[in-house]
Amino acid sequence: MTIYNYTALKNNKDIVKGKIEANNLREARENIRALGFIPTKVEAEQQKNFAEAAAEKDVPLAKKGKITKLGLQDKIDFTSTLQILAQSGIPIIESLLFIENDAAKLKLRLVAQELRRQIMNGATFADTIARYPEQFGQIYIGLCKAGEDSGELEKTLERLLELLNKQAVIKSKVIGTLMYPIFVIVLAIIIILVMLMFVFPVFADMFDQMGKQLPWITATLMDIGVTLKTYWYLVPLGLGGAVFLISFLFKWQPTKRKIDEYVLKIPIISDLMQYSDFSNFIAVLQVAYDAGVPIVECLYLANLTLTNYVLQTRVVTATAKVQQGQHLSTALRTTRVMPKMILFMIATGEQSGRLGDMLMQATNFIDKKLDGIIDTMTKAIEPIMLIVIGGIVLTLALALYLPLFGSYMQ
């Protein structure tokens, strides 16, 4: 038998070191776990541990204590690799070492290196990522903390991966729905600018030779075209300013609150907003509840996914009522924005003691409902865009041909 030196975690926080005899490395890890420890480094006495060798690199990849911000796809890639390795029984430090050395993205390698360094200094995985709320988000941190405390970090990573993939799907669906009208609007703006700046000036001399007063629509568009062609530099400045202003209005809290209130009054847009928000809300609620997080904290984590201010405020009020002792379904009913089918499923789950299963069913229901809303919205957008484009073309055509029709009639 071979003697193995090991470093392990006791109670997820205390570092212990020792020696153990085993026939191979796998058996040594199993024996260490049997002692109630979580092995972080295991090596034969005559061998140098790979993780230790990596730690002795002359030039570190990342600055200590700093990691770059992770996008949604970055978190999916990171969590997917970590979950697969954890499911295979590989310790968290060795899993991070694998990501550090073999991840395709430099960003993930830097993150894994910094997390591994801090864990090797005695921190737990959940405590380490908790230092980076901007990179991982409170939902990710809270679920990992619950999973680590319950000893089910592997299952929690699997749930997190499903949640992140779900959020990516919803995001792509919403963006895909909005891409068509945005493309049409941008195309319409380009066509209008080209017509005003290059086409209308060509007809100006011909209209002047007629010696007659132009229709108001033609005169107005002619003046605008001449102004834009003379002060062409105002076009990019104006478009850039408009984009900046719109972005600012959607981010500035006073205007964002008004926009959020108004959006909930528009029929189809309101359904898209509510169901896309509540799809993430219920999914996080279900994952957190299955991970053993207290229901109030589940609501807090789920509320972080809501993007609409009105929905956020009402759910916060409902959370306070749950904290005071009200049933979850009763408290959520007072928000008057939660779909009735979801409330019924939650109430049934509470009464039957199967809240986790009913939250899963609610997630499936709301996803199907969201798909239907997106399909309806997509079908409704097409005729609206045709009307908009037709109106623009008609306006430009009238402006050009009304003077000609007037001259023929006289």
Coordinates of C-alpha atoms in Angstrom, one line a residue:
M1 CA 0.0 0.0 0.0
T2 CA 1.0 3.6 -0.6
I3 CA 1.1 6.4 1.9
Y4 CA -0.7 9.5 0.8
N5 CA -0.4 13.0 2.2
Y6 CA -3.7 14.9 2.2
T7 CA -5.2 18.3 2.9
A8 CA -8.9 18.4 3.5
L9 CA -11.8 20.5 4.8
K10 CA -13.6 19.7 8.0
N11 CA -17.1 21.1 8.4
N12 CA -16.6 23.0 5.1
K13 CA -14.3 25.5 6.7
D14 CA -11.5 24.0 8.9
I15 CA -8.3 22.8 7.1
V16 CA -6.9 19.5 8.3
K17 CA -3.7 17.7 7.1
G18 CA -2.6 14.1 7.5
K19 CA -1.5 10.8 6.0
I20 CA -3.5 7.8 4.9
E21 CA -2.6 4.4 3.4
A22 CA -4.4 3.2 0.3
N23 CA -3.9 1.0 -2.8
N24 CA -4.5 3.9 -5.1
L25 CA -5.5 7.6 -5.3
R26 CA -9.2 6.9 -5.7
E27 CA -9.3 4.7 -2.6
A28 CA -7.3 7.3 -0.7
R29 CA -10.0 9.9 -1.5
E30 CA -12.8 7.5 -0.5
N31 CA -11.1 6.8 2.8
I32 CA -10.6 10.5 3.5
R33 CA -14.3 11.1 2.9
A34 CA -15.2 8.2 5.2
L35 CA -13.4 10.2 7.9
G36 CA -15.9 13.0 7.4
F37 CA -13.5 15.3 5.5
I38 CA -13.6 16.8 2.0
P39 CA -10.3 16.2 0.3
T40 CA -8.7 19.1 -1.5
K41 CA -5.2 17.8 -2.1
V42 CA -4.2 14.1 -2.1
E43 CA -0.7 13.0 -3.2
A44 CA 1.6 10.1 -2.8
E45 CA 4.7 11.0 -0.7
Q46 CA 7.1 10.6 -3.6
Q47 CA 4.9 12.6 -6.0
K48 CA 4.3 16.3 -6.3
N49 CA 0.7 17.3 -6.4
F50 CA -0.4 18.8 -9.7
A51 CA -2.5 21.5 -8.1
E52 CA 0.5 22.5 -6.0
A53 CA 2.7 22.7 -9.1
A54 CA 0.2 24.9 -10.8
A55 CA 0.1 27.2 -7.8
E56 CA 3.8 27.7 -8.1
K57 CA 3.7 29.3 -11.6
D58 CA 5.9 32.3 -11.8
V59 CA 3.4 34.5 -13.5
P60 CA -0.2 34.4 -12.3
L61 CA -3.0 34.8 -14.9
A62 CA -5.2 37.1 -12.8
K63 CA -4.6 39.9 -10.3
K64 CA -5.2 38.6 -6.8
G65 CA -8.7 39.4 -5.6
K66 CA -10.0 40.6 -9.0
I67 CA -12.0 38.7 -11.6
T68 CA -13.7 39.8 -14.7
K69 CA -17.5 40.1 -15.1
L70 CA -19.3 37.0 -16.3
G71 CA -22.0 37.1 -18.9
L72 CA -24.9 34.7 -19.0
Q73 CA -23.2 32.3 -21.4
D74 CA -20.0 32.5 -19.4
K75 CA -21.8 31.4 -16.3
I76 CA -23.5 28.6 -18.2
D77 CA -20.1 27.3 -19.5
F78 CA -18.5 27.7 -16.1
T79 CA -21.3 26.0 -14.2
S80 CA -21.7 23.2 -16.8
T81 CA -18.0 22.2 -16.5
L82 CA -18.1 22.5 -12.7
Q83 CA -21.3 20.4 -12.5
I84 CA -19.9 17.6 -14.7
L85 CA -16.7 17.3 -12.7
A86 CA -18.5 17.5 -9.4
Q87 CA -20.9 14.7 -10.5
S88 CA -17.8 12.6 -11.3
G89 CA -16.6 12.9 -7.7
I90 CA -13.7 15.3 -8.4
P91 CA -13.0 17.8 -5.6
I92 CA -13.9 21.5 -6.2
I93 CA -10.2 22.6 -6.2
E94 CA -9.2 20.0 -8.9
S95 CA -12.3 21.0 -10.9
L96 CA -11.3 24.6 -10.8
L97 CA -7.8 23.7 -11.7
F98 CA -9.1 21.9 -14.8
I99 CA -11.1 25.0 -15.8
E100 CA -8.1 27.1 -15.2
N101 CA -5.9 25.1 -17.5
D102 CA -8.3 23.9 -20.2
A103 CA -11.2 26.3 -20.5
A104 CA -11.6 27.8 -24.0
K105 CA -12.2 31.3 -22.7
L106 CA -9.4 33.3 -21.0
K107 CA -12.1 35.0 -18.8
L108 CA -13.1 31.6 -17.3
R109 CA -9.5 30.6 -16.8
L110 CA -8.9 33.8 -14.8
V111 CA -12.0 33.3 -12.7
A112 CA -11.2 29.7 -11.9
Q113 CA -7.6 30.6 -10.9
E114 CA -8.8 33.3 -8.5
L115 CA -11.5 31.1 -6.9
R116 CA -9.1 28.2 -6.5
R117 CA -6.5 30.4 -4.9
Q118 CA -8.9 31.6 -2.3
I119 CA -10.4 28.2 -1.6
M120 CA -6.8 26.8 -1.1
N121 CA -6.4 29.5 1.5
G122 CA -9.2 28.1 3.6
A123 CA -12.4 29.6 2.1
T124 CA -15.4 27.6 1.0
F125 CA -16.7 27.8 -2.6
A126 CA -19.9 29.6 -1.6
D127 CA -18.0 32.1 0.6
T128 CA -15.6 32.7 -2.2
I129 CA -18.1 33.5 -4.9
A130 CA -20.0 35.6 -2.4
R131 CA -17.2 38.1 -2.6
Y132 CA -18.1 38.7 -6.3
P133 CA -21.8 39.6 -6.4
E134 CA -21.5 41.6 -9.6
Q135 CA -19.8 38.7 -11.4
F136 CA -22.1 35.8 -10.2
G137 CA -25.2 37.6 -9.0
Q138 CA -27.1 37.1 -5.7
I139 CA -29.2 34.2 -7.1
Y140 CA -26.2 32.2 -8.0
I141 CA -24.5 32.9 -4.7
G142 CA -27.6 32.2 -2.6
L143 CA -28.3 28.9 -4.2
C144 CA -24.6 27.7 -4.0
K145 CA -24.6 28.7 -0.3
A146 CA -27.8 26.6 0.3
G147 CA -26.4 23.7 -1.6
E148 CA -23.1 23.7 0.2
D149 CA -24.7 24.0 3.6
S150 CA -27.0 21.0 2.8
G151 CA -24.1 19.0 1.4
E152 CA -25.8 18.9 -2.0
L153 CA -23.6 21.3 -4.0
E154 CA -23.5 18.9 -6.9
K155 CA -27.3 18.8 -7.2
T156 CA -27.5 22.6 -6.7
L157 CA -25.1 23.1 -9.6
E158 CA -27.3 20.9 -11.8
R159 CA -30.3 23.0 -10.8
L160 CA -28.4 26.2 -11.4
L161 CA -27.4 25.0 -14.9
E162 CA -31.0 24.3 -15.8
L163 CA -32.0 27.7 -14.5
L164 CA -29.3 29.5 -16.4
N165 CA -30.2 27.7 -19.6
K166 CA -33.8 28.6 -19.1
Q167 CA -32.9 32.2 -18.7
A168 CA -30.8 32.1 -21.9
V169 CA -33.8 30.6 -23.8
I170 CA -36.2 33.2 -22.6
K171 CA -33.7 36.0 -23.4
S172 CA -33.2 34.7 -26.9
K173 CA -37.0 34.4 -27.5
V174 CA -37.7 38.0 -26.4
I175 CA -34.7 39.4 -28.3
G176 CA -35.8 37.4 -31.4
T177 CA -39.3 38.8 -31.1
L178 CA -38.0 42.4 -30.9
M179 CA -35.4 42.0 -33.6
Y180 CA -37.8 42.2 -36.5
P181 CA -39.5 45.5 -35.5
I182 CA -36.1 47.0 -34.6
F183 CA -34.7 46.0 -38.0
V184 CA -37.8 47.5 -39.8
I185 CA -37.5 50.7 -37.9
V186 CA -33.8 51.1 -38.6
L187 CA -34.4 50.3 -42.3
A188 CA -37.3 52.9 -42.4
I189 CA -35.0 55.6 -40.9
I190 CA -32.3 54.9 -43.5
I191 CA -34.8 55.0 -46.4
I192 CA -36.3 58.3 -45.1
L193 CA -32.9 59.9 -44.8
V194 CA -31.8 58.8 -48.2
M195 CA -35.0 60.1 -49.8
L196 CA -34.8 63.4 -48.0
M197 CA -31.1 64.1 -48.5
F198 CA -30.6 62.7 -52.0
V199 CA -33.9 62.1 -53.9
F200 CA -35.9 65.2 -53.0
P201 CA -33.1 67.7 -53.9
V202 CA -33.0 66.2 -57.4
F203 CA -36.7 67.2 -57.9
A204 CA -36.2 70.7 -56.4
D205 CA -35.1 72.4 -59.7
M206 CA -38.0 70.8 -61.6
F207 CA -40.6 72.0 -59.1
D208 CA -39.0 75.5 -59.1
Q209 CA -39.4 75.6 -62.9
M210 CA -43.2 74.9 -62.6
G211 CA -43.5 78.3 -60.8
K212 CA -46.3 77.1 -58.6
Q213 CA -46.8 76.8 -54.9
L214 CA -45.9 73.3 -53.7
P215 CA -48.3 71.3 -51.5
W216 CA -47.5 71.7 -47.8
I217 CA -46.3 68.1 -47.4
T218 CA -43.9 68.5 -50.4
A219 CA -42.6 71.9 -49.2
T220 CA -42.1 70.6 -45.6
L221 CA -40.1 67.5 -46.7
M222 CA -38.1 69.6 -49.2
D223 CA -37.0 72.0 -46.5
I224 CA -36.1 69.1 -44.2
G225 CA -34.1 67.5 -46.9
V226 CA -32.2 70.7 -47.7
T227 CA -31.5 71.2 -44.0
L228 CA -30.2 67.7 -43.5
K229 CA -28.0 67.8 -46.6
T230 CA -26.5 71.2 -45.5
Y231 CA -26.1 70.2 -41.9
W232 CA -25.4 66.4 -42.5
Y233 CA -23.3 66.1 -39.4
L234 CA -26.4 66.7 -37.3
V235 CA -27.8 63.3 -38.5
P236 CA -25.4 61.0 -36.6
L237 CA -25.4 63.4 -33.7
G238 CA -29.2 63.4 -33.6
L239 CA -29.4 59.6 -33.9
G240 CA -26.8 59.0 -31.3
G241 CA -28.5 61.5 -29.0
A242 CA -31.8 59.8 -29.5
V243 CA -30.3 56.4 -28.6
F244 CA -28.6 57.8 -25.6
L245 CA -31.8 59.6 -24.4
I246 CA -33.9 56.4 -24.8
S247 CA -31.3 54.4 -23.0
F248 CA -31.1 57.0 -20.2
L249 CA -34.9 57.1 -19.8
F250 CA -35.1 53.4 -19.5
K251 CA -32.4 53.3 -16.8
W252 CA -33.2 56.5 -14.8
Q253 CA -35.4 55.3 -11.9
P254 CA -38.2 58.1 -12.0
T255 CA -38.8 57.6 -15.8
K256 CA -38.3 53.8 -15.6
R257 CA -41.0 53.5 -13.0
K258 CA -43.4 55.5 -15.2
I259 CA -42.5 53.4 -18.2
D260 CA -42.9 50.2 -16.3
E261 CA -46.4 51.3 -15.1
Y262 CA -47.4 52.3 -18.6
V263 CA -46.1 49.0 -20.2
L264 CA -48.4 47.0 -18.0
K265 CA -51.4 48.8 -19.5
I266 CA -50.6 47.8 -23.1
P267 CA -52.4 44.5 -23.9
I268 CA -49.9 42.2 -25.7
I269 CA -46.8 44.0 -24.3
S270 CA -48.1 43.6 -20.8
D271 CA -48.5 39.9 -21.2
L272 CA -45.0 39.5 -22.6
M273 CA -43.5 41.5 -19.8
Q274 CA -45.4 39.7 -17.0
Y275 CA -45.0 36.2 -18.2
S276 CA -41.3 36.6 -19.1
D277 CA -40.6 38.1 -15.7
F278 CA -42.7 35.5 -13.8
S279 CA -41.1 32.7 -15.8
N280 CA -37.8 33.5 -14.3
F281 CA -39.4 34.3 -10.9
I282 CA -41.1 30.9 -10.6
A283 CA -38.1 29.0 -11.9
V284 CA -35.8 30.6 -9.3
L285 CA -38.4 30.0 -6.6
Q286 CA -38.6 26.4 -7.5
V287 CA -34.9 25.8 -7.6
A288 CA -34.3 27.7 -4.3
Y289 CA -37.1 25.8 -2.6
D290 CA -35.8 22.4 -3.8
A291 CA -32.3 23.4 -2.5
G292 CA -33.7 23.8 1.0
V293 CA -33.7 27.6 1.1
P294 CA -36.3 29.1 3.5
I295 CA -39.4 30.4 1.7
V296 CA -38.8 34.1 2.6
E297 CA -35.3 33.9 1.2
C298 CA -36.6 32.0 -1.9
L299 CA -38.9 35.0 -2.5
Y300 CA -36.0 37.4 -2.1
L301 CA -33.8 35.5 -4.6
A302 CA -36.7 35.1 -7.0
N303 CA -37.6 38.8 -6.8
L304 CA -34.1 39.7 -8.1
T305 CA -35.1 38.3 -11.5
L306 CA -38.0 40.8 -11.9
T307 CA -37.1 43.7 -14.2
N308 CA -40.4 45.6 -13.9
Y309 CA -40.5 48.0 -11.0
V310 CA -44.3 47.5 -10.4
L311 CA -43.9 43.8 -10.2
Q312 CA -40.9 44.1 -7.9
T313 CA -42.6 46.4 -5.5
R314 CA -45.7 44.2 -5.2
V315 CA -43.7 41.0 -4.7
V316 CA -41.7 42.7 -2.0
T317 CA -45.0 43.6 -0.2
A318 CA -46.1 39.9 -0.6
T319 CA -42.7 38.8 0.8
A320 CA -43.3 40.9 3.9
K321 CA -46.7 39.3 4.4
V322 CA -45.2 35.8 4.1
Q323 CA -42.6 36.8 6.7
Q324 CA -45.5 37.8 9.0
G325 CA -47.1 34.3 8.7
Q326 CA -49.3 34.4 5.6
H327 CA -49.5 31.5 3.2
L328 CA -47.4 32.0 0.0
S329 CA -50.4 31.7 -2.3
T330 CA -52.5 34.2 -0.2
A331 CA -49.7 36.7 -0.1
L332 CA -49.0 36.5 -3.8
R333 CA -52.7 36.8 -4.6
T334 CA -52.6 40.3 -3.1
T335 CA -50.1 41.4 -5.8
R336 CA -53.0 41.2 -8.4
V337 CA -50.4 40.6 -11.1
M338 CA -49.6 36.9 -10.6
P339 CA -51.4 34.6 -13.1
K340 CA -54.4 32.9 -11.5
M341 CA -53.3 29.4 -12.6
I342 CA -50.0 29.9 -10.9
L343 CA -51.7 30.9 -7.7
F344 CA -53.9 27.9 -7.9
M345 CA -51.0 25.5 -8.3
I346 CA -49.1 27.1 -5.4
A347 CA -52.1 26.9 -3.2
T348 CA -52.6 23.2 -4.1
G349 CA -48.9 22.5 -3.4
E350 CA -49.1 24.1 0.0
Q351 CA -52.2 22.1 0.9
S352 CA -50.9 18.8 -0.3
G353 CA -47.3 19.3 1.0
R354 CA -45.9 19.1 -2.6
L355 CA -45.0 22.7 -3.2
G356 CA -41.8 21.8 -5.0
D357 CA -43.6 19.6 -7.5
M358 CA -46.3 22.2 -8.1
L359 CA -43.7 24.9 -8.6
M360 CA -42.2 22.7 -11.3
Q361 CA -45.6 22.3 -12.9
A362 CA -46.1 26.1 -12.7
T363 CA -42.8 26.6 -14.4
N364 CA -43.8 24.3 -17.3
F365 CA -47.2 26.1 -17.6
I366 CA -45.8 29.6 -17.7
D367 CA -43.2 28.6 -20.3
K368 CA -45.9 27.3 -22.6
K369 CA -48.0 30.4 -22.0
L370 CA -44.9 32.6 -22.8
D371 CA -44.4 30.7 -26.1
G372 CA -48.0 31.4 -27.1
I373 CA -47.6 35.1 -26.3
I374 CA -44.4 35.4 -28.3
D375 CA -46.1 33.6 -31.3
T376 CA -49.1 35.9 -31.0
M377 CA -46.9 39.0 -30.8
T378 CA -44.8 37.9 -33.7
K379 CA -47.9 37.4 -35.9
A380 CA -49.3 40.8 -34.8
I381 CA -46.0 42.7 -35.5
E382 CA -45.8 41.7 -39.1
P383 CA -49.0 43.5 -40.3
I384 CA -48.2 46.5 -38.1
M385 CA -44.8 46.8 -39.7
L386 CA -46.3 46.5 -43.1
I387 CA -48.7 49.4 -42.3
V388 CA -45.8 51.5 -41.0
I389 CA -43.7 50.9 -44.1
G390 CA -46.7 51.4 -46.3
G391 CA -47.5 54.7 -44.6
I392 CA -43.9 55.9 -45.0
V393 CA -43.8 55.0 -48.7
L394 CA -47.2 56.6 -49.3
T395 CA -46.2 59.8 -47.6
L396 CA -42.9 60.1 -49.6
A397 CA -44.7 59.2 -52.9
L398 CA -47.4 61.8 -52.3
A399 CA -44.8 64.5 -51.5
L400 CA -43.1 63.8 -54.9
Y401 CA -46.1 63.3 -57.2
L402 CA -48.7 65.8 -55.9
P403 CA -47.0 68.7 -57.6
L404 CA -46.8 66.7 -60.9
F405 CA -50.5 65.8 -60.6
G406 CA -51.4 69.4 -59.9
S407 CA -49.5 70.5 -63.1
Y408 CA -51.2 67.9 -65.3
M409 CA -54.7 68.9 -64.0
Q410 CA -54.2 72.5 -65.0

